[in-house]
mmCIF file of C-alpha atoms in Angstrom:
data_model
loop_
_atom_site.group_PDB
_atom_site.id
_atom_site.type_symbol
_atom_site.label_atom_id
_atom_site.label_comp_id
_atom_site.label_asym_id
_atom_site.label_seq_id
_atom_site.Cartn_x
_atom_site.Cartn_y
_atom_site.Cartn_z
ATOM 1 C CA MET H 275 128.201 35.682 -74.437
ATOM 2 C CA ASP H 276 130.169 32.865 -72.104
ATOM 3 C CA ILE H 277 127.895 29.530 -71.806
ATOM 4 C CA LYS H 278 127.809 26.179 -71.894
ATOM 5 C CA VAL H 279 124.719 23.813 -73.350
ATOM 6 C CA SER H 280 124.313 20.842 -71.694
ATOM 7 C CA LYS H 281 121.868 17.310 -73.513
ATOM 8 C CA PHE H 282 120.457 14.702 -71.880
ATOM 9 C CA SER H 283 119.053 11.312 -73.262
ATOM 10 C CA PHE H 284 115.665 9.319 -72.506
ATOM 11 C CA ALA H 285 117.783 6.577 -73.432
ATOM 12 C CA GLY H 286 119.029 7.155 -69.306
ATOM 13 C CA ASN H 287 115.546 8.249 -67.701
ATOM 14 C CA GLY H 288 113.770 5.482 -66.242
ATOM 15 C CA LYS H 289 109.930 6.348 -66.614
ATOM 16 C CA ALA H 290 111.127 7.111 -70.359
ATOM 17 C CA LEU H 291 112.149 3.705 -70.735
ATOM 18 C CA THR H 292 109.353 2.074 -68.543
ATOM 19 C CA MET H 293 106.824 4.126 -71.005
ATOM 20 C CA ASN H 294 109.151 2.193 -74.225
ATOM 21 C CA GLU H 295 109.520 5.589 -75.385
ATOM 22 C CA PRO H 296 112.981 6.000 -75.193
ATOM 23 C CA ARG H 297 113.535 8.542 -78.217
ATOM 24 C CA GLY H 298 113.729 12.338 -76.888
ATOM 25 C CA PHE H 299 116.625 15.236 -75.363
ATOM 26 C CA ILE H 300 116.757 17.923 -73.036
ATOM 27 C CA LYS H 301 118.821 20.025 -73.899
ATOM 28 C CA LEU H 302 119.734 23.438 -71.650
ATOM 29 C CA VAL H 303 121.896 26.682 -72.319
ATOM 30 C CA LYS H 304 123.556 28.298 -68.544
ATOM 31 C CA ASN H 305 125.457 31.819 -68.677
ATOM 32 C CA ASN H 306 128.837 30.660 -67.201
ATOM 33 C CA GLU H 307 129.343 34.239 -66.591
ATOM 34 C CA THR H 308 125.733 34.407 -64.379
ATOM 35 C CA GLY H 309 125.053 30.670 -64.244
ATOM 36 C CA LYS H 310 121.279 31.013 -64.304
ATOM 37 C CA ILE H 311 119.550 28.991 -67.378
ATOM 38 C CA ILE H 312 118.717 30.999 -70.122
ATOM 39 C CA GLY H 313 117.500 28.488 -72.936
ATOM 40 C CA GLY H 314 116.231 24.810 -73.693
ATOM 41 C CA SER H 315 114.851 22.911 -75.396
ATOM 42 C CA ILE H 316 112.583 19.339 -74.719
ATOM 43 C CA ILE H 317 112.060 16.125 -77.231
ATOM 44 C CA GLY H 318 110.415 13.659 -75.759
ATOM 45 C CA ALA H 319 107.776 12.235 -74.266
ATOM 46 C CA ASP H 320 106.071 14.374 -71.530
ATOM 47 C CA ALA H 321 107.188 17.007 -73.665
ATOM 48 C CA SER H 322 104.728 19.379 -73.549
ATOM 49 C CA SER H 323 104.579 19.317 -69.414
ATOM 50 C CA LEU H 324 108.218 19.655 -69.131
ATOM 51 C CA ILE H 325 108.585 23.064 -70.420
ATOM 52 C CA SER H 326 106.361 24.108 -68.586
ATOM 53 C CA THR H 327 109.527 24.364 -65.843
ATOM 54 C CA LEU H 328 111.985 24.920 -67.977
ATOM 55 C CA THR H 329 110.171 28.040 -68.220
ATOM 56 C CA LEU H 330 109.433 28.214 -64.488
ATOM 57 C CA ALA H 331 113.475 28.290 -64.210
ATOM 58 C CA ILE H 332 114.170 31.227 -66.720
ATOM 59 C CA THR H 333 111.766 33.553 -65.791
ATOM 60 C CA ASN H 334 112.754 33.267 -62.722
ATOM 61 C CA GLY H 335 116.464 33.060 -63.112
ATOM 62 C CA LEU H 336 117.332 29.983 -61.974
ATOM 63 C CA THR H 337 121.093 28.882 -61.726
ATOM 64 C CA GLU H 338 121.897 25.338 -62.666
ATOM 65 C CA LYS H 339 122.832 24.857 -59.450
ATOM 66 C CA GLU H 340 119.700 26.069 -57.710
ATOM 67 C CA ILE H 341 117.950 23.523 -60.548
ATOM 68 C CA VAL H 342 120.207 20.207 -58.937
ATOM 69 C CA LYS H 343 118.898 21.503 -55.450
ATOM 70 C CA THR H 344 115.328 20.505 -56.044
ATOM 71 C CA ILE H 345 114.054 17.063 -55.421
ATOM 72 C CA PHE H 346 111.888 15.788 -58.688
ATOM 73 C CA PRO H 347 109.979 12.754 -58.077
ATOM 74 C CA HIS H 348 110.818 8.998 -58.617
ATOM 75 C CA PRO H 349 110.340 7.408 -61.593
ATOM 76 C CA THR H 350 109.734 10.567 -63.529
ATOM 77 C CA THR H 351 110.709 12.083 -67.182
ATOM 78 C CA GLY H 352 110.827 15.254 -65.215
ATOM 79 C CA GLU H 353 114.712 13.987 -63.885
ATOM 80 C CA VAL H 354 115.639 14.829 -67.171
ATOM 81 C CA ILE H 355 115.776 18.132 -65.965
ATOM 82 C CA HIS H 356 118.068 17.741 -62.801
ATOM 83 C CA GLU H 357 120.385 15.345 -65.306
ATOM 84 C CA ALA H 358 121.139 18.013 -67.834
ATOM 85 C CA ALA H 359 121.637 20.390 -64.844
ATOM 86 C CA MET H 360 123.943 18.338 -63.833
ATOM 87 C CA GLY H 361 125.656 18.390 -66.982
ATOM 88 C CA LEU H 362 125.996 21.842 -66.500
ATOM 89 C CA GLY H 363 128.142 21.011 -63.299
ATOM 90 C CA ILE H 364 129.452 18.331 -61.619
ATOM 91 C CA GLY H 365 128.118 15.754 -64.664
ATOM 92 C CA ALA H 366 125.064 13.768 -65.271
ATOM 93 C CA LEU H 367 124.642 10.429 -63.205
ATOM 94 C CA HIS H 368 122.405 7.936 -65.594
ATOM 95 C CA GLN H 369 123.610 8.431 -69.183
#
């Protein structure tokens, strides 16, 4: 299977920085043939809340482009999902 992996650090997320929680990351795995998100992990602030969004994306066969089109509130730690999805295609905005 042809895959692509994107990793985004919580140090690039404004909400994590204001919470003084820059440690952590999100990793997304995409099937390059279908564009669908097939896996991932989240370690960091609010990870237990954020994982449900990732689970929803995988369960419903969402592609990285569909996640990128989704509006994520700002400032929230949830934006790390958006950034990691952009890293699978056009590239993350904040490093």
